[in-house]
CSV table of C-alpha atoms in Angstrom, one decimal:
chain,number,residue,atom,x,y,z
A,641,MET,CA,0.0,-0.2,0.1
A,642,SER,CA,2.8,2.2,0.9
A,643,THR,CA,4.6,1.6,-2.5
A,644,GLN,CA,1.3,2.4,-4.3
A,645,ASN,CA,1.3,5.7,-2.6
A,646,ALA,CA,4.8,6.5,-3.2
A,647,VAL,CA,4.1,5.8,-7.3
A,648,ALA,CA,0.9,8.0,-7.0
A,649,ALA,CA,2.8,10.9,-5.3
A,650,ASN,CA,5.8,10.6,-7.7
A,651,THR,CA,3.3,10.6,-10.6
A,652,THR,CA,1.5,13.9,-9.3
A,653,THR,CA,4.9,15.5,-8.9
A,654,LYS,CA,5.7,14.8,-12.4
A,655,THR,CA,2.5,16.2,-13.6
A,656,LYS,CA,3.0,19.3,-11.7
A,657,THR,CA,6.5,19.8,-12.6
A,658,PRO,CA,6.8,21.3,-15.8
A,659,SER,CA,8.9,19.0,-18.5
A,660,ARG,CA,11.8,20.1,-20.5
A,661,LYS,CA,9.6,19.7,-23.6
A,662,ASP,CA,6.8,22.1,-22.0
A,663,LYS,CA,9.8,24.6,-21.4
A,664,ILE,CA,11.0,24.4,-25.0
A,665,SER,CA,7.6,24.8,-26.4
A,666,ILE,CA,6.9,27.9,-24.2
A,667,TRP,CA,10.2,29.5,-25.2
A,668,LYS,CA,9.2,28.9,-28.9
A,669,ALA,CA,5.8,30.4,-28.3
A,670,LEU,CA,7.4,33.4,-27.1
A,671,ILE,CA,10.2,33.5,-30.1
A,672,ARG,CA,7.4,33.0,-32.4
A,673,TYR,CA,4.8,35.8,-30.8
A,674,ARG,CA,8.0,38.0,-29.7
A,675,TRP,CA,6.7,40.9,-31.6
A,676,LEU,CA,3.0,40.8,-30.3
A,677,TYR,CA,4.6,40.5,-26.8
A,678,LEU,CA,6.7,43.5,-27.5
A,679,MET,CA,3.4,45.5,-28.3
A,680,MET,CA,2.0,44.6,-24.9
A,681,VAL,CA,4.9,45.8,-23.2
A,682,PRO,CA,4.0,49.9,-23.2
A,683,GLY,CA,0.4,49.1,-21.9
A,684,ILE,CA,1.6,46.9,-19.3
A,685,ALA,CA,4.2,49.4,-18.2
A,686,TYR,CA,1.5,52.1,-18.2
A,687,TYR,CA,-0.6,50.2,-15.9
A,688,LEU,CA,2.4,49.3,-13.7
A,689,VAL,CA,3.7,52.9,-13.4
A,690,PHE,CA,0.5,54.8,-13.2
A,691,HIS,CA,-2.3,52.5,-11.7
A,692,TYR,CA,-0.3,49.7,-9.6
A,693,VAL,CA,2.9,51.4,-8.2
A,694,PRO,CA,0.6,54.6,-6.8
A,695,MET,CA,-1.2,52.0,-4.9
A,696,GLY,CA,1.6,52.1,-2.6
A,697,GLY,CA,0.4,55.8,-1.5
A,698,LEU,CA,-2.8,54.3,0.0
A,699,LEU,CA,-0.6,54.1,3.0
A,700,ILE,CA,-1.1,57.7,3.9
A,701,ALA,CA,-4.8,56.9,4.3
A,702,PHE,CA,-3.8,55.3,7.6
A,703,LYS,CA,-1.2,57.9,8.6
A,704,LYS,CA,-1.0,61.6,9.5
A,705,TYR,CA,0.9,62.7,6.4
A,706,ASN,CA,3.6,65.0,6.4
A,707,LEU,CA,5.0,66.4,3.2
A,708,VAL,CA,8.5,67.1,5.0
A,709,LYS,CA,8.6,63.2,6.5
A,710,GLY,CA,7.2,61.6,3.5
A,711,ILE,CA,5.0,58.5,3.4
A,712,TRP,CA,7.3,56.2,5.4
A,713,GLY,CA,8.2,59.0,8.0
A,714,SER,CA,4.5,60.1,8.7
A,715,GLU,CA,3.0,59.0,12.0
A,716,TRP,CA,0.5,56.0,12.1
A,717,VAL,CA,-3.0,56.9,13.1
A,718,GLY,CA,-4.9,53.9,12.2
A,719,PHE,CA,-8.6,54.4,11.2
A,720,ALA,CA,-8.6,58.1,12.5
A,721,ASN,CA,-8.8,59.6,9.0
A,722,PHE,CA,-11.9,57.4,8.1
A,723,LYS,CA,-13.4,58.7,11.3
A,724,THR,CA,-12.9,62.4,10.4
A,725,VAL,CA,-14.7,61.7,7.1
A,726,PHE,CA,-17.4,59.7,8.4
A,727,ASP,CA,-18.3,62.1,11.5
A,728,SER,CA,-18.0,65.1,9.1
A,729,PRO,CA,-21.4,67.2,8.9
A,730,ASP,CA,-21.0,67.3,5.3
A,731,PHE,CA,-20.6,63.5,4.7
A,732,PRO,CA,-24.6,62.5,4.5
A,733,ASN,CA,-25.2,65.1,2.2
A,734,LEU,CA,-22.2,64.5,-0.1
A,735,ILE,CA,-23.1,60.7,-0.4
A,736,ARG,CA,-26.5,61.6,-1.3
A,737,ASN,CA,-25.6,64.1,-4.2
A,738,THR,CA,-23.2,61.8,-5.5
A,739,LEU,CA,-25.6,58.8,-5.6
A,740,LEU,CA,-28.3,60.8,-6.9
A,741,ILE,CA,-26.3,62.2,-9.9
A,742,SER,CA,-24.6,59.0,-10.7
A,743,ILE,CA,-28.0,57.2,-10.8
A,744,TYR,CA,-29.4,59.8,-12.9
A,745,ARG,CA,-26.7,59.4,-15.2
A,746,ILE,CA,-27.1,55.6,-15.4
A,747,LEU,CA,-31.0,55.7,-15.9
A,748,PHE,CA,-30.9,58.7,-18.4
A,749,ASN,CA,-27.7,58.5,-20.2
A,750,MET,CA,-27.6,54.9,-21.3
A,751,LEU,CA,-31.1,54.8,-23.1
A,752,PRO,CA,-29.9,57.6,-25.6
A,753,ASP,CA,-26.7,55.7,-26.3
A,754,VAL,CA,-29.1,52.6,-27.3
A,755,LEU,CA,-31.7,54.7,-29.3
A,756,LEU,CA,-29.1,56.7,-31.3
A,757,ALA,CA,-27.3,53.3,-32.2
A,758,LEU,CA,-30.7,51.7,-33.2
A,759,ILE,CA,-31.7,54.6,-35.1
A,760,LEU,CA,-28.4,55.0,-37.0
A,761,ASN,CA,-28.4,51.1,-37.5
A,762,GLU,CA,-31.4,51.6,-39.6
A,763,ILE,CA,-30.2,54.4,-41.9
A,764,ARG,CA,-29.4,52.9,-45.3
A,765,VAL,CA,-28.1,56.0,-46.9
A,766,GLN,CA,-24.2,55.8,-45.8
A,767,TRP,CA,-23.5,59.3,-46.3
A,768,PHE,CA,-26.1,60.5,-44.3
A,769,LYS,CA,-25.5,58.0,-41.6
A,770,LYS,CA,-21.8,58.9,-41.4
A,771,ALA,CA,-22.9,62.5,-41.3
A,772,ILE,CA,-25.0,62.1,-38.4
A,773,GLN,CA,-22.3,59.9,-36.5
A,774,THR,CA,-19.8,62.8,-36.9
A,775,VAL,CA,-22.3,65.3,-35.6
A,776,THR,CA,-23.0,63.3,-32.8
A,777,TYR,CA,-19.5,62.1,-32.0
A,778,GLY,CA,-17.9,65.5,-32.2
A,779,PRO,CA,-18.9,66.7,-28.8
A,780,TYR,CA,-17.2,63.9,-26.9
A,781,PHE,CA,-13.9,65.3,-27.8
A,782,LEU,CA,-14.7,68.8,-26.3
A,783,SER,CA,-13.4,69.6,-22.8
A,784,TRP,CA,-16.1,70.3,-20.0
A,785,VAL,CA,-14.8,74.1,-20.1
A,786,ILE,CA,-15.7,74.4,-23.6
A,787,VAL,CA,-19.0,72.7,-22.7
A,788,TYR,CA,-19.7,75.1,-20.0
A,789,GLY,CA,-18.7,78.3,-22.1
A,790,LEU,CA,-21.5,77.0,-24.7
A,791,THR,CA,-23.9,76.5,-21.8
A,792,PHE,CA,-23.0,79.9,-20.1
A,793,SER,CA,-23.7,81.5,-23.6
A,794,PHE,CA,-27.3,80.2,-23.7
A,795,LEU,CA,-28.1,80.4,-19.9
A,796,ALA,CA,-26.1,83.6,-18.6
A,797,PRO,CA,-28.6,85.5,-16.6
A,798,ASP,CA,-27.9,89.1,-18.5
A,799,ALA,CA,-26.4,88.0,-21.8
A,800,GLY,CA,-27.3,84.4,-22.7
A,801,LEU,CA,-29.5,83.8,-25.5
A,802,ILE,CA,-32.2,81.7,-23.8
A,803,SER,CA,-32.3,84.0,-20.8
A,804,THR,CA,-32.6,87.3,-23.2
A,805,TRP,CA,-35.3,85.5,-24.9
A,806,TRP,CA,-37.2,84.7,-21.8
A,807,ARG,CA,-36.8,88.3,-20.3
A,808,ASP,CA,-37.7,90.0,-23.6
A,809,HIS,CA,-40.9,87.8,-23.6
A,810,THR,CA,-42.0,87.5,-20.1
A,811,GLY,CA,-40.2,90.3,-18.2
A,812,GLU,CA,-38.6,88.0,-15.8
A,813,THR,CA,-35.1,87.1,-15.2
A,814,LEU,CA,-33.9,83.6,-15.7
A,815,ASN,CA,-31.0,82.4,-13.8
A,816,LEU,CA,-30.8,78.7,-14.3
A,817,LEU,CA,-27.1,78.2,-13.7
A,818,THR,CA,-27.3,79.3,-10.0
A,819,ASP,CA,-30.8,77.8,-9.4
A,820,LYS,CA,-30.8,74.4,-7.2
A,821,ASP,CA,-33.6,73.0,-8.8
A,822,TRP,CA,-32.1,73.1,-12.5
A,823,PHE,CA,-28.6,72.3,-11.5
A,824,ARG,CA,-29.1,68.4,-11.7
A,825,PRO,CA,-31.1,68.5,-15.0
A,826,ILE,CA,-28.3,71.0,-16.6
A,827,ILE,CA,-25.6,68.6,-15.5
A,828,ILE,CA,-27.5,65.4,-17.0
A,829,LEU,CA,-28.6,67.1,-20.1
A,830,THR,CA,-24.9,68.5,-21.1
A,831,ASP,CA,-23.4,64.9,-20.2
A,832,ILE,CA,-26.4,63.5,-22.6
A,833,TRP,CA,-25.2,66.0,-25.5
A,834,LYS,CA,-21.6,65.4,-25.0
A,835,SER,CA,-21.5,61.5,-24.6
A,836,THR,CA,-24.5,60.0,-26.7
A,837,GLY,CA,-22.5,59.8,-29.7
A,838,PHE,CA,-19.4,57.8,-28.1
A,839,GLY,CA,-21.9,55.6,-26.3
A,840,ALA,CA,-23.6,54.8,-29.6
A,841,ILE,CA,-20.5,53.7,-31.3
A,842,ILE,CA,-20.2,50.9,-28.9
A,843,TYR,CA,-23.6,49.7,-29.6
A,844,LEU,CA,-23.2,49.9,-33.1
A,845,ALA,CA,-19.9,47.7,-33.2
A,846,ALA,CA,-22.0,45.2,-31.2
A,847,LEU,CA,-24.9,45.7,-33.8
A,848,ALA,CA,-22.5,44.8,-36.7
A,849,THR,CA,-21.7,41.3,-34.9
A,850,ILE,CA,-25.4,40.0,-35.1
A,851,ASN,CA,-25.6,37.3,-37.8
A,852,GLN,CA,-27.6,38.8,-40.4
A,853,GLU,CA,-29.2,35.4,-41.5
A,854,LEU,CA,-31.4,35.7,-38.2
A,855,TYR,CA,-33.1,38.7,-40.0
A,856,GLU,CA,-33.5,36.9,-43.4
A,857,ALA,CA,-35.1,33.9,-41.4
A,858,ALA,CA,-37.4,36.3,-39.4
A,859,VAL,CA,-38.5,37.9,-42.7
A,860,VAL,CA,-39.4,34.5,-43.9
A,861,ASP,CA,-41.3,33.8,-40.9
A,862,GLY,CA,-43.4,37.0,-41.7
A,863,ALA,CA,-41.8,39.1,-38.6
A,864,GLY,CA,-41.9,42.9,-39.1
A,865,ARG,CA,-39.4,45.6,-38.3
A,866,TRP,CA,-40.6,45.7,-34.5
A,867,ARG,CA,-40.5,41.9,-34.1
A,868,GLN,CA,-37.0,41.9,-35.4
A,869,LEU,CA,-36.0,44.7,-33.2
A,870,TRP,CA,-37.7,42.9,-30.0
A,871,HIS,CA,-36.4,39.4,-30.7
A,872,ILE,CA,-33.1,39.8,-32.7
A,873,THR,CA,-31.7,43.5,-32.2
A,874,LEU,CA,-32.2,43.9,-28.6
A,875,PRO,CA,-31.1,40.5,-27.6
A,876,GLY,CA,-28.1,41.0,-29.9
A,877,ILE,CA,-26.8,44.0,-27.8
A,878,ARG,CA,-27.9,42.9,-24.3
A,879,GLU,CA,-24.6,41.4,-23.0
A,880,VAL,CA,-22.7,44.7,-24.1
A,881,PHE,CA,-25.6,46.9,-22.1
A,882,VAL,CA,-25.0,44.5,-19.1
A,883,LEU,CA,-21.5,44.8,-19.2
A,884,LEU,CA,-21.6,48.8,-19.6
A,885,LEU,CA,-24.2,48.8,-16.5
A,886,ILE,CA,-21.9,46.7,-14.3
A,887,LEU,CA,-19.0,49.0,-15.0
A,888,ARG,CA,-21.0,52.2,-14.5
A,889,ILE,CA,-22.5,50.7,-11.1
A,890,GLY,CA,-18.7,50.1,-9.9
A,891,HIS,CA,-18.0,53.9,-10.5
A,892,ILE,CA,-21.3,55.0,-9.0
A,893,LEU,CA,-19.4,57.1,-6.3
A,894,ASP,CA,-17.8,58.8,-9.3
A,895,ALA,CA,-20.2,61.3,-10.3
A,896,GLY,CA,-17.9,63.2,-12.7
A,897,PHE,CA,-15.4,65.5,-11.1
A,898,ASP,CA,-14.5,67.5,-14.1
A,899,GLN,CA,-18.3,68.4,-15.1
A,900,ILE,CA,-19.4,69.0,-11.7
A,901,TYR,CA,-16.3,71.0,-10.4
A,902,ILE,CA,-16.7,73.5,-13.5
A,903,PHE,CA,-20.5,74.0,-13.3
A,904,LEU,CA,-20.4,74.3,-9.3
A,905,ASN,CA,-20.9,77.4,-7.7
A,906,ALA,CA,-21.6,78.5,-4.0
A,907,ARG,CA,-25.6,79.0,-4.7
A,908,VAL,CA,-25.9,75.1,-5.7
A,909,TYR,CA,-23.6,73.6,-3.3
A,910,GLU,CA,-26.3,71.9,-1.5
A,911,VAL,CA,-27.4,70.0,-4.4
A,912,GLY,CA,-24.2,69.8,-6.5
A,913,ASP,CA,-21.3,69.1,-4.0
A,914,ILE,CA,-20.2,65.6,-4.3
A,915,ILE,CA,-17.6,63.3,-2.8
A,916,ASP,CA,-14.7,64.2,-5.5
A,917,THR,CA,-15.3,68.0,-5.2
A,918,TRP,CA,-15.1,67.7,-1.3
A,919,VAL,CA,-11.9,65.8,-1.7
A,920,PHE,CA,-10.3,68.4,-4.1
A,921,ARG,CA,-11.1,71.0,-1.5
A,922,ARG,CA,-9.8,69.2,1.3
A,923,GLY,CA,-6.8,67.3,-0.1
A,924,ILE,CA,-5.6,69.9,-2.7
A,925,GLU,CA,-6.6,73.5,-1.2
A,926,GLN,CA,-6.4,72.6,2.4
A,927,LEU,CA,-3.3,70.0,1.9
A,928,ASP,CA,-5.0,67.5,4.1
A,929,PHE,CA,-3.8,64.5,1.8
A,930,SER,CA,-4.5,61.8,4.4
A,931,VAL,CA,-8.3,62.4,4.6
A,932,ALA,CA,-8.7,62.7,0.8
A,933,ALA,CA,-6.8,59.5,0.5
A,934,ALA,CA,-9.1,58.0,3.0
A,935,VAL,CA,-12.0,58.9,1.0
A,936,ASN,CA,-10.7,57.3,-2.3
A,937,PHE,CA,-9.7,54.3,-0.5
A,938,PHE,CA,-13.4,54.0,0.9
A,939,LYS,CA,-14.7,54.7,-2.6
A,940,SER,CA,-12.4,51.9,-4.1
A,941,VAL,CA,-13.7,49.3,-1.6
A,942,ILE,CA,-17.4,50.4,-2.4
A,943,GLY,CA,-16.8,50.4,-6.1
A,944,PHE,CA,-15.1,46.8,-5.9
A,945,VAL,CA,-17.9,45.2,-3.7
A,946,LEU,CA,-20.6,46.7,-6.2
A,947,VAL,CA,-18.8,45.4,-9.4
A,948,ILE,CA,-18.5,41.8,-7.6
A,949,THR,CA,-22.3,41.9,-6.9
A,950,ALA,CA,-23.5,43.3,-10.0
A,951,ASN,CA,-21.6,40.6,-11.8
A,952,LYS,CA,-23.1,37.9,-9.8
A,953,ILE,CA,-26.7,39.2,-10.4
A,954,ALA,CA,-26.0,39.4,-14.2
A,955,LYS,CA,-24.7,35.8,-14.0
A,956,LYS,CA,-27.7,34.9,-12.0
A,957,LEU,CA,-30.3,36.1,-14.5
A,958,GLY,CA,-28.8,34.6,-17.4
A,959,GLY,CA,-26.2,37.0,-18.6
A,960,SER,CA,-22.4,36.4,-18.9
A,961,GLY,CA,-21.2,39.4,-16.7
A,962,ILE,CA,-17.6,40.6,-16.9
A,963,TRP,CA,-15.9,37.4,-16.2
């Protein structure tokens, strides 16, 4: 019996240890695909240098960071920075504003992407389709500073086109940029205008992968355009929609710092101040890097948990998820 166990253990060891033949085949594969691996080096280096190495800086979330002493010389304070964040009177309002704006983005920004992609997919005149794509995709490349400048030219209280027209016809002054009730709608509308074209391109790529024979079979069976849309087109882009939804859920605590910071003003802080703008003021303007790092660490943990949860739910509902 002991001999059999020894033979079995020896066999297992042999299976686990790569043989000389396996090592040679690995080296052959590396040599054969060396140019492909070489092309991967810049991407891997980018993530190592700018994403993984900076993770060491998360230590300052558990320290009282001092610029002179550096990360390693600063004093350990444990979870004191997290307690400072959670005990802040602004924290509940920050969480509420961040979640509301992020949920609005998910609800109102994903559907226009799908609708525009479906409309473009039905256009058969190629030059007209490309023209519409160019017009809708163009705003994506504009910075939020330019977008705010365009918005200001329409909504400025004294000189904006819409504000002037409203004042001339009603005699009332229109000041939407400093109105708390209009801040979030303006944020969502400008975001839709800027990013819908880019989102539609992703769905157009998914639509291009649908087997055209399915449409031909549906026509033979007597299905109209709406039936084809419901039973072929929408299921064909469902996986992409779920994938983008999971990624958006993972970033639910990132309500769009660039846009919010540019559009924010003192009169709308109550409805527009989010976690990232608060972190910017606390970390950069007040040089309280430890508290800012604690907030970002908290956001990362919550985002990780949400991605895992959303991925599992998507798989249980019959989707493929991210992995």
